[in-house]
């Protein structure tokens, strides 16, 4: 647990995410306790962050297998599949969890279902999301609008996303 905690404390924005050091600490935690669910989640998150997608997927799947009630693992697994270009699989996985409308809408857009993406974002924007959630929804909105050639509306959503995220 101490090695895991040290890895988590090292891998922060204020420390500029020193991946190698954080991975070293978390790996040590896993050497001592291979069933430490949070360590699998942490190392999977780091791998995802640095683009080691196969390693991320393996670690995140292990994390979920160790704790089937894990709420954070499934969306991360969906994100790995998204980054691997497996859009349909990622979309299906995001649909199994609540609160990921911006990701679902982005994937719908990638799959050419732009009207469905806009409808989902319209519904999500009326859902009273927190400010960070509003920024994510507005960012996804901007992407979909831009792909439809609606540049002025996309720019307005980008401005809203920036303002919302600064609150």
Short mmCIF file of N, CA and C in Angstrom, two decimals:
data_model
loop_
_atom_site.label_atom_id
_atom_site.label_comp_id
_atom_site.label_asym_id
_atom_site.label_seq_id
_atom_site.Cartn_x
_atom_site.Cartn_y
_atom_site.Cartn_z
N UNK A 1 0.82 -1.20 0.00
CA UNK A 1 0.00 0.00 0.00
C UNK A 1 0.87 1.26 0.00
N UNK A 2 1.97 1.21 0.71
CA UNK A 2 2.84 2.39 0.77
C UNK A 2 3.46 2.68 -0.59
N UNK A 3 3.87 1.64 -1.31
CA UNK A 3 4.44 1.85 -2.65
C UNK A 3 3.38 2.40 -3.60
N UNK A 4 2.17 1.88 -3.49
CA UNK A 4 1.08 2.40 -4.31
C UNK A 4 0.84 3.87 -4.00
N UNK A 5 0.76 4.20 -2.72
CA UNK A 5 0.53 5.59 -2.32
C UNK A 5 1.65 6.50 -2.84
N UNK A 6 2.86 6.03 -2.75
CA UNK A 6 3.98 6.83 -3.24
C UNK A 6 3.86 7.03 -4.76
N UNK A 7 3.49 5.97 -5.47
CA UNK A 7 3.29 6.11 -6.92
C UNK A 7 2.20 7.10 -7.26
N UNK A 8 1.12 7.08 -6.48
CA UNK A 8 0.02 8.01 -6.72
C UNK A 8 0.44 9.45 -6.40
N UNK A 9 1.23 9.62 -5.36
CA UNK A 9 1.69 10.96 -5.00
C UNK A 9 2.70 11.51 -6.01
N UNK A 10 3.48 10.62 -6.59
CA UNK A 10 4.47 11.04 -7.58
C UNK A 10 3.78 11.45 -8.88
N UNK A 11 2.79 10.66 -9.30
CA UNK A 11 2.17 10.87 -10.61
C UNK A 11 1.04 11.89 -10.53
N UNK A 12 1.43 13.16 -10.47
CA UNK A 12 0.47 14.25 -10.38
C UNK A 12 0.86 15.37 -11.34
N UNK A 13 -0.09 16.22 -11.61
CA UNK A 13 0.16 17.37 -12.47
C UNK A 13 1.26 18.25 -11.89
N UNK A 14 1.20 18.49 -10.58
CA UNK A 14 2.21 19.36 -9.97
C UNK A 14 3.62 18.78 -10.09
N UNK A 15 3.74 17.47 -10.21
CA UNK A 15 5.04 16.83 -10.41
C UNK A 15 5.34 16.59 -11.88
N UNK A 16 4.46 17.04 -12.76
CA UNK A 16 4.59 16.88 -14.21
C UNK A 16 4.55 15.42 -14.66
N UNK A 17 3.79 14.61 -13.94
CA UNK A 17 3.54 13.21 -14.30
C UNK A 17 4.81 12.44 -14.68
N UNK A 18 5.71 12.23 -13.75
CA UNK A 18 6.91 11.44 -14.05
C UNK A 18 6.56 9.95 -14.14
N UNK A 19 6.22 9.52 -15.32
CA UNK A 19 5.67 8.18 -15.55
C UNK A 19 6.59 7.07 -15.07
N UNK A 20 7.85 7.15 -15.43
CA UNK A 20 8.77 6.06 -15.09
C UNK A 20 8.87 5.85 -13.58
N UNK A 21 8.98 6.94 -12.85
CA UNK A 21 9.08 6.82 -11.38
C UNK A 21 7.79 6.26 -10.79
N UNK A 22 6.65 6.75 -11.28
CA UNK A 22 5.37 6.28 -10.76
C UNK A 22 5.17 4.80 -11.07
N UNK A 23 5.48 4.39 -12.30
CA UNK A 23 5.33 2.99 -12.68
C UNK A 23 6.24 2.12 -11.81
N UNK A 24 7.44 2.57 -11.56
CA UNK A 24 8.37 1.81 -10.72
C UNK A 24 7.78 1.56 -9.33
N UNK A 25 7.19 2.57 -8.73
CA UNK A 25 6.60 2.43 -7.40
C UNK A 25 5.39 1.49 -7.43
N UNK A 26 4.53 1.65 -8.42
CA UNK A 26 3.32 0.83 -8.49
C UNK A 26 3.69 -0.62 -8.81
N UNK A 27 4.66 -0.81 -9.66
CA UNK A 27 5.11 -2.18 -9.93
C UNK A 27 5.63 -2.85 -8.66
N UNK A 28 6.33 -2.09 -7.84
CA UNK A 28 6.83 -2.65 -6.57
C UNK A 28 5.65 -3.05 -5.68
N UNK A 29 4.62 -2.24 -5.66
CA UNK A 29 3.42 -2.58 -4.89
C UNK A 29 2.82 -3.89 -5.40
N UNK A 30 2.79 -4.06 -6.72
CA UNK A 30 2.22 -5.28 -7.30
C UNK A 30 3.11 -6.50 -7.07
N UNK A 31 4.41 -6.30 -6.99
CA UNK A 31 5.31 -7.40 -6.66
C UNK A 31 5.00 -7.93 -5.26
N UNK A 32 4.72 -7.01 -4.36
CA UNK A 32 4.44 -7.39 -2.98
C UNK A 32 3.02 -7.92 -2.79
N UNK A 33 2.10 -7.42 -3.61
CA UNK A 33 0.70 -7.86 -3.51
C UNK A 33 0.07 -7.82 -4.90
N UNK A 34 0.14 -8.94 -5.64
CA UNK A 34 -0.40 -8.98 -7.01
C UNK A 34 -1.92 -8.79 -7.07
N UNK A 35 -2.61 -8.89 -5.95
CA UNK A 35 -4.06 -8.73 -5.91
C UNK A 35 -4.50 -7.35 -5.44
N UNK A 36 -3.60 -6.41 -5.46
CA UNK A 36 -3.91 -5.04 -5.03
C UNK A 36 -4.63 -4.33 -6.18
N UNK A 37 -5.94 -4.35 -6.11
CA UNK A 37 -6.79 -3.85 -7.19
C UNK A 37 -6.44 -2.42 -7.57
N UNK A 38 -6.31 -1.55 -6.61
CA UNK A 38 -6.05 -0.13 -6.89
C UNK A 38 -4.71 0.06 -7.62
N UNK A 39 -3.75 -0.81 -7.36
CA UNK A 39 -2.46 -0.71 -8.05
C UNK A 39 -2.62 -1.07 -9.53
N UNK A 40 -3.42 -2.08 -9.82
CA UNK A 40 -3.69 -2.42 -11.22
C UNK A 40 -4.39 -1.26 -11.93
N UNK A 41 -5.35 -0.65 -11.23
CA UNK A 41 -6.06 0.49 -11.81
C UNK A 41 -5.08 1.64 -12.05
N UNK A 42 -4.24 1.93 -11.08
CA UNK A 42 -3.30 3.05 -11.19
C UNK A 42 -2.31 2.85 -12.34
N UNK A 43 -1.73 1.67 -12.41
CA UNK A 43 -0.75 1.44 -13.48
C UNK A 43 -1.43 1.40 -14.84
N UNK A 44 -2.66 0.89 -14.88
CA UNK A 44 -3.43 0.91 -16.13
C UNK A 44 -3.71 2.34 -16.58
N UNK A 45 -4.02 3.20 -15.62
CA UNK A 45 -4.28 4.61 -15.93
C UNK A 45 -3.03 5.30 -16.46
N UNK A 46 -1.90 4.99 -15.85
CA UNK A 46 -0.64 5.57 -16.31
C UNK A 46 -0.33 5.09 -17.73
N UNK A 47 -0.46 3.79 -17.94
CA UNK A 47 -0.20 3.25 -19.28
C UNK A 47 -1.12 3.88 -20.32
N UNK A 48 -2.39 4.06 -19.98
CA UNK A 48 -3.33 4.72 -20.89
C UNK A 48 -2.84 6.13 -21.20
N UNK A 49 -2.42 6.82 -20.18
CA UNK A 49 -1.98 8.22 -20.32
C UNK A 49 -0.78 8.34 -21.25
N UNK A 50 0.11 7.37 -21.24
CA UNK A 50 1.32 7.46 -22.06
C UNK A 50 1.22 6.65 -23.36
N UNK A 51 0.04 6.07 -23.62
CA UNK A 51 -0.19 5.42 -24.90
C UNK A 51 0.22 3.97 -25.00
N UNK A 52 0.50 3.33 -23.88
CA UNK A 52 0.78 1.89 -23.88
C UNK A 52 -0.55 1.17 -23.72
N UNK A 53 -1.31 1.15 -24.80
CA UNK A 53 -2.71 0.74 -24.73
C UNK A 53 -2.91 -0.73 -24.40
N UNK A 54 -2.10 -1.61 -24.95
CA UNK A 54 -2.25 -3.03 -24.63
C UNK A 54 -1.97 -3.30 -23.15
N UNK A 55 -0.93 -2.67 -22.63
CA UNK A 55 -0.61 -2.82 -21.20
C UNK A 55 -1.71 -2.20 -20.34
N UNK A 56 -2.23 -1.06 -20.78
CA UNK A 56 -3.32 -0.41 -20.05
C UNK A 56 -4.53 -1.32 -19.98
N UNK A 57 -4.89 -1.90 -21.11
CA UNK A 57 -6.06 -2.78 -21.17
C UNK A 57 -5.90 -3.97 -20.24
N UNK A 58 -4.74 -4.58 -20.27
CA UNK A 58 -4.48 -5.74 -19.40
C UNK A 58 -4.61 -5.36 -17.92
N UNK A 59 -3.99 -4.27 -17.53
CA UNK A 59 -4.03 -3.85 -16.13
C UNK A 59 -5.45 -3.46 -15.70
N UNK A 60 -6.16 -2.74 -16.56
CA UNK A 60 -7.51 -2.31 -16.21
C UNK A 60 -8.48 -3.48 -16.13
N UNK A 61 -8.32 -4.44 -17.02
CA UNK A 61 -9.17 -5.64 -16.93
C UNK A 61 -8.89 -6.41 -15.65
N UNK A 62 -7.63 -6.48 -15.26
CA UNK A 62 -7.29 -7.14 -14.00
C UNK A 62 -7.93 -6.39 -12.83
N UNK A 63 -7.86 -5.07 -12.88
CA UNK A 63 -8.46 -4.24 -11.82
C UNK A 63 -9.94 -4.55 -11.67
N UNK A 64 -10.66 -4.59 -12.78
CA UNK A 64 -12.10 -4.85 -12.74
C UNK A 64 -12.38 -6.28 -12.28
N UNK A 65 -11.53 -7.22 -12.69
CA UNK A 65 -11.75 -8.61 -12.25
C UNK A 65 -11.56 -8.75 -10.75
N UNK A 66 -10.66 -7.95 -10.19
CA UNK A 66 -10.43 -8.00 -8.74
C UNK A 66 -11.53 -7.28 -7.97
N UNK A 67 -12.20 -6.32 -8.59
CA UNK A 67 -13.29 -5.60 -7.95
C UNK A 67 -14.39 -5.35 -8.99
N UNK A 68 -15.32 -6.30 -9.13
CA UNK A 68 -16.39 -6.15 -10.13
C UNK A 68 -17.28 -4.93 -9.90
N UNK A 69 -17.25 -4.34 -8.71
CA UNK A 69 -18.04 -3.14 -8.42
C UNK A 69 -17.30 -1.85 -8.75
N UNK A 70 -16.10 -1.98 -9.27
CA UNK A 70 -15.28 -0.83 -9.64
C UNK A 70 -16.02 0.02 -10.67
N UNK A 71 -16.26 1.27 -10.33
CA UNK A 71 -16.99 2.17 -11.23
C UNK A 71 -16.06 2.89 -12.21
N UNK A 72 -14.78 3.02 -11.87
CA UNK A 72 -13.85 3.77 -12.71
C UNK A 72 -13.21 2.92 -13.80
N UNK A 73 -13.06 1.64 -13.57
CA UNK A 73 -12.39 0.78 -14.53
C UNK A 73 -13.08 0.64 -15.87
N UNK A 74 -14.38 0.33 -15.90
CA UNK A 74 -15.05 0.15 -17.20
C UNK A 74 -14.95 1.35 -18.14
N UNK A 75 -15.12 2.59 -17.66
CA UNK A 75 -14.95 3.71 -18.60
C UNK A 75 -13.51 3.83 -19.12
N UNK A 76 -12.55 3.49 -18.28
CA UNK A 76 -11.16 3.53 -18.75
C UNK A 76 -10.91 2.45 -19.80
N UNK A 77 -11.50 1.29 -19.60
CA UNK A 77 -11.37 0.22 -20.60
C UNK A 77 -12.01 0.68 -21.92
N UNK A 78 -13.17 1.32 -21.83
CA UNK A 78 -13.82 1.85 -23.03
C UNK A 78 -12.92 2.87 -23.71
N UNK A 79 -12.27 3.70 -22.93
CA UNK A 79 -11.38 4.70 -23.51
C UNK A 79 -10.19 4.05 -24.22
N UNK A 80 -9.66 2.96 -23.66
CA UNK A 80 -8.57 2.24 -24.34
C UNK A 80 -9.06 1.75 -25.70
N UNK A 81 -10.25 1.15 -25.72
CA UNK A 81 -10.78 0.66 -27.00
C UNK A 81 -11.00 1.81 -27.98
N UNK A 82 -11.44 2.94 -27.49
CA UNK A 82 -11.62 4.13 -28.33
C UNK A 82 -10.28 4.52 -28.95
N UNK A 83 -9.24 4.62 -28.12
CA UNK A 83 -7.93 5.04 -28.61
C UNK A 83 -7.31 3.99 -29.53
N UNK A 84 -7.76 2.76 -29.43
CA UNK A 84 -7.31 1.71 -30.34
C UNK A 84 -8.08 1.75 -31.66
N UNK A 85 -9.06 2.65 -31.76
CA UNK A 85 -9.85 2.76 -32.97
C UNK A 85 -11.03 1.80 -33.02
N UNK A 86 -11.34 1.18 -31.91
CA UNK A 86 -12.46 0.24 -31.83
C UNK A 86 -13.70 1.01 -31.36
N UNK A 87 -14.18 1.89 -32.22
CA UNK A 87 -15.22 2.84 -31.84
C UNK A 87 -16.53 2.19 -31.45
N UNK A 88 -16.97 1.19 -32.20
CA UNK A 88 -18.24 0.54 -31.87
C UNK A 88 -18.16 -0.17 -30.52
N UNK A 89 -17.05 -0.85 -30.27
CA UNK A 89 -16.88 -1.52 -28.99
C UNK A 89 -16.84 -0.51 -27.85
N UNK A 90 -16.10 0.56 -28.04
CA UNK A 90 -16.01 1.60 -27.01
C UNK A 90 -17.37 2.22 -26.74
N UNK A 91 -18.12 2.49 -27.79
CA UNK A 91 -19.46 3.06 -27.63
C UNK A 91 -20.35 2.13 -26.82
N UNK A 92 -20.33 0.86 -27.16
CA UNK A 92 -21.15 -0.12 -26.42
C UNK A 92 -20.74 -0.14 -24.94
N UNK A 93 -19.46 -0.04 -24.68
CA UNK A 93 -18.99 -0.06 -23.28
C UNK A 93 -19.37 1.22 -22.55
N UNK A 94 -19.25 2.38 -23.20
CA UNK A 94 -19.67 3.63 -22.56
C UNK A 94 -21.17 3.65 -22.29
N UNK A 95 -21.94 2.97 -23.11
CA UNK A 95 -23.39 2.93 -22.91
C UNK A 95 -23.77 2.13 -21.66
N UNK A 96 -22.85 1.34 -21.14
CA UNK A 96 -23.11 0.55 -19.93
C UNK A 96 -22.89 1.34 -18.64
N UNK A 97 -22.34 2.54 -18.75
CA UNK A 97 -22.08 3.36 -17.56
C UNK A 97 -22.74 4.72 -17.73
N UNK A 98 -23.13 5.31 -16.64
CA UNK A 98 -23.80 6.61 -16.68
C UNK A 98 -22.77 7.73 -16.63
N UNK A 99 -23.13 8.86 -17.20
CA UNK A 99 -22.33 10.06 -17.05
C UNK A 99 -21.23 10.25 -18.08
N UNK A 100 -21.27 9.53 -19.16
CA UNK A 100 -20.21 9.64 -20.17
C UNK A 100 -20.79 10.08 -21.52
N UNK A 101 -21.73 11.01 -21.47
CA UNK A 101 -22.42 11.44 -22.68
C UNK A 101 -21.47 12.08 -23.69
N UNK A 102 -20.52 12.89 -23.23
CA UNK A 102 -19.63 13.56 -24.18
C UNK A 102 -18.78 12.55 -24.93
N UNK A 103 -18.33 11.50 -24.25
CA UNK A 103 -17.55 10.45 -24.91
C UNK A 103 -18.42 9.67 -25.90
N UNK A 104 -19.64 9.34 -25.46
CA UNK A 104 -20.56 8.62 -26.35
C UNK A 104 -20.86 9.45 -27.59
N UNK A 105 -21.11 10.75 -27.41
CA UNK A 105 -21.41 11.62 -28.55
C UNK A 105 -20.22 11.72 -29.50
N UNK A 106 -19.03 11.80 -28.95
CA UNK A 106 -17.84 11.87 -29.80
C UNK A 106 -17.70 10.60 -30.62
N UNK A 107 -17.93 9.46 -30.00
CA UNK A 107 -17.85 8.19 -30.72
C UNK A 107 -18.94 8.09 -31.78
N UNK A 108 -20.13 8.55 -31.45
CA UNK A 108 -21.20 8.56 -32.46
C UNK A 108 -20.78 9.41 -33.66
N UNK A 109 -20.16 10.54 -33.39
CA UNK A 109 -19.67 11.40 -34.47
C UNK A 109 -18.64 10.67 -35.31
N UNK A 110 -17.69 10.00 -34.66
CA UNK A 110 -16.66 9.24 -35.38
C UNK A 110 -17.29 8.16 -36.27
N UNK A 111 -18.41 7.62 -35.80
CA UNK A 111 -19.09 6.56 -36.55
C UNK A 111 -20.06 7.12 -37.60
N UNK A 112 -20.09 8.45 -37.74
CA UNK A 112 -20.93 9.07 -38.75
C UNK A 112 -22.36 9.31 -38.32
N UNK A 113 -22.67 9.10 -37.06
CA UNK A 113 -24.04 9.28 -36.55
C UNK A 113 -24.15 10.64 -35.86
N UNK A 114 -24.00 11.67 -36.66
CA UNK A 114 -23.90 13.03 -36.10
C UNK A 114 -25.22 13.54 -35.54
N UNK A 115 -26.33 13.18 -36.16
CA UNK A 115 -27.64 13.61 -35.63
C UNK A 115 -27.87 12.99 -34.25
N UNK A 116 -27.53 11.71 -34.11
CA UNK A 116 -27.66 11.04 -32.81
C UNK A 116 -26.74 11.69 -31.78
N UNK A 117 -25.55 12.06 -32.22
CA UNK A 117 -24.61 12.72 -31.31
C UNK A 117 -25.17 14.05 -30.82
N UNK A 118 -25.71 14.84 -31.74
CA UNK A 118 -26.29 16.13 -31.35
C UNK A 118 -27.47 15.95 -30.40
N UNK A 119 -28.31 14.96 -30.66
CA UNK A 119 -29.46 14.71 -29.79
C UNK A 119 -29.00 14.33 -28.38
N UNK A 120 -27.99 13.49 -28.30
CA UNK A 120 -27.46 13.09 -27.01
C UNK A 120 -26.88 14.30 -26.26
N UNK A 121 -26.15 15.14 -26.97
CA UNK A 121 -25.54 16.32 -26.34
C UNK A 121 -26.60 17.33 -25.91
N UNK A 122 -27.64 17.47 -26.70
CA UNK A 122 -28.73 18.37 -26.33
C UNK A 122 -29.37 17.90 -25.02
N UNK A 123 -29.61 16.61 -24.94
CA UNK A 123 -30.19 16.05 -23.72
C UNK A 123 -29.23 16.21 -22.54
N UNK A 124 -27.95 15.96 -22.77
CA UNK A 124 -26.96 16.07 -21.70
C UNK A 124 -26.80 17.51 -21.22
N UNK A 125 -26.89 18.46 -22.14
CA UNK A 125 -26.70 19.86 -21.75
C UNK A 125 -27.86 20.37 -20.91
N UNK A 126 -29.00 19.70 -20.96
CA UNK A 126 -30.15 20.08 -20.13
C UNK A 126 -30.17 19.31 -18.82
N UNK A 127 -29.17 18.43 -18.62
CA UNK A 127 -29.17 17.56 -17.47
C UNK A 127 -28.59 18.15 -16.21
N UNK A 128 -28.18 19.41 -16.24
CA UNK A 128 -27.64 20.04 -15.03
C UNK A 128 -26.31 19.47 -14.60
N UNK A 129 -25.43 19.24 -15.56
CA UNK A 129 -24.10 18.70 -15.23
C UNK A 129 -23.32 19.70 -14.40
N UNK A 130 -22.34 19.19 -13.67
CA UNK A 130 -21.46 20.10 -12.95
C UNK A 130 -20.63 20.87 -13.98
N UNK A 131 -19.88 21.87 -13.52
CA UNK A 131 -19.17 22.73 -14.46
C UNK A 131 -18.21 21.94 -15.34
N UNK A 132 -17.47 21.01 -14.76
CA UNK A 132 -16.53 20.22 -15.56
C UNK A 132 -17.30 19.40 -16.60
N UNK A 133 -18.42 18.84 -16.17
CA UNK A 133 -19.25 18.09 -17.10
C UNK A 133 -19.79 18.97 -18.20
N UNK A 134 -20.18 20.19 -17.86
CA UNK A 134 -20.65 21.13 -18.87
C UNK A 134 -19.56 21.41 -19.89
N UNK A 135 -18.34 21.58 -19.43
CA UNK A 135 -17.23 21.86 -20.34
C UNK A 135 -16.99 20.68 -21.28
N UNK A 136 -17.06 19.47 -20.75
CA UNK A 136 -16.86 18.28 -21.59
C UNK A 136 -17.96 18.16 -22.63
N UNK A 137 -19.20 18.40 -22.22
CA UNK A 137 -20.32 18.32 -23.16
C UNK A 137 -20.17 19.40 -24.23
N UNK A 138 -19.81 20.61 -23.83
CA UNK A 138 -19.63 21.70 -24.79
C UNK A 138 -18.48 21.40 -25.76
N UNK A 139 -17.41 20.79 -25.26
CA UNK A 139 -16.30 20.41 -26.12
C UNK A 139 -16.71 19.38 -27.16
N UNK A 140 -17.49 18.40 -26.73
CA UNK A 140 -17.99 17.39 -27.67
C UNK A 140 -18.94 18.03 -28.68
N UNK A 141 -19.78 18.94 -28.19
CA UNK A 141 -20.68 19.68 -29.07
C UNK A 141 -19.88 20.40 -30.16
N UNK A 142 -18.80 21.06 -29.75
CA UNK A 142 -17.97 21.80 -30.70
C UNK A 142 -17.42 20.88 -31.77
N UNK A 143 -16.97 19.71 -31.38
CA UNK A 143 -16.44 18.74 -32.34
C UNK A 143 -17.50 18.35 -33.36
N UNK A 144 -18.68 18.00 -32.88
CA UNK A 144 -19.74 17.55 -33.79
C UNK A 144 -20.16 18.70 -34.71
N UNK A 145 -20.34 19.88 -34.15
CA UNK A 145 -20.73 21.03 -34.97
C UNK A 145 -19.67 21.35 -36.02
N UNK A 146 -18.41 21.27 -35.65
CA UNK A 146 -17.34 21.54 -36.61
C UNK A 146 -17.35 20.54 -37.76
N UNK A 147 -17.62 19.27 -37.44
CA UNK A 147 -17.65 18.26 -38.51
C UNK A 147 -18.85 18.46 -39.44
N UNK A 148 -19.85 19.17 -38.95
CA UNK A 148 -21.02 19.49 -39.78
C UNK A 148 -20.85 20.81 -40.53
N UNK A 149 -19.67 21.44 -40.38
CA UNK A 149 -19.41 22.70 -41.07
C UNK A 149 -20.03 23.91 -40.39
N UNK A 150 -20.44 23.77 -39.15
CA UNK A 150 -21.08 24.85 -38.41
C UNK A 150 -20.05 25.52 -37.50
N UNK A 151 -19.08 26.20 -38.13
CA UNK A 151 -17.91 26.73 -37.44
C UNK A 151 -18.26 27.77 -36.37
N UNK A 152 -19.15 28.68 -36.68
CA UNK A 152 -19.48 29.74 -35.70
C UNK A 152 -20.09 29.14 -34.43
N UNK A 153 -21.00 28.19 -34.60
CA UNK A 153 -21.60 27.53 -33.44
C UNK A 153 -20.55 26.73 -32.67
N UNK A 154 -19.65 26.08 -33.39
CA UNK A 154 -18.58 25.32 -32.75
C UNK A 154 -17.70 26.25 -31.93
N UNK A 155 -17.37 27.41 -32.47
CA UNK A 155 -16.54 28.38 -31.74
C UNK A 155 -17.24 28.85 -30.47
N UNK A 156 -18.55 29.05 -30.53
CA UNK A 156 -19.31 29.46 -29.34
C UNK A 156 -19.24 28.37 -28.26
N UNK A 157 -19.35 27.11 -28.68
CA UNK A 157 -19.27 26.00 -27.71
C UNK A 157 -17.88 25.91 -27.11
N UNK A 158 -16.84 26.14 -27.92
CA UNK A 158 -15.48 26.12 -27.39
C UNK A 158 -15.31 27.22 -26.34
N UNK A 159 -15.80 28.41 -26.65
CA UNK A 159 -15.72 29.53 -25.69
C UNK A 159 -16.46 29.17 -24.40
N UNK A 160 -17.64 28.58 -24.53
CA UNK A 160 -18.41 28.18 -23.35
C UNK A 160 -17.64 27.11 -22.55
N UNK A 161 -17.04 26.16 -23.25
CA UNK A 161 -16.29 25.10 -22.57
C UNK A 161 -15.15 25.69 -21.77
N UNK A 162 -14.43 26.62 -22.35
CA UNK A 162 -13.30 27.24 -21.64
C UNK A 162 -13.79 28.01 -20.42
N UNK A 163 -14.83 28.79 -20.60
CA UNK A 163 -15.38 29.56 -19.48
C UNK A 163 -15.92 28.66 -18.38
N UNK A 164 -16.61 27.58 -18.76
CA UNK A 164 -17.18 26.66 -17.77
C UNK A 164 -16.09 25.96 -16.98
N UNK A 165 -15.03 25.58 -17.66
CA UNK A 165 -13.94 24.85 -17.00
C UNK A 165 -13.15 25.74 -16.05
N UNK A 166 -13.25 27.04 -16.22
CA UNK A 166 -12.51 27.97 -15.36
C UNK A 166 -13.30 28.36 -14.12
N UNK A 167 -14.55 27.94 -14.02
CA UNK A 167 -15.37 28.29 -12.85
C UNK A 167 -14.96 27.46 -11.66
#
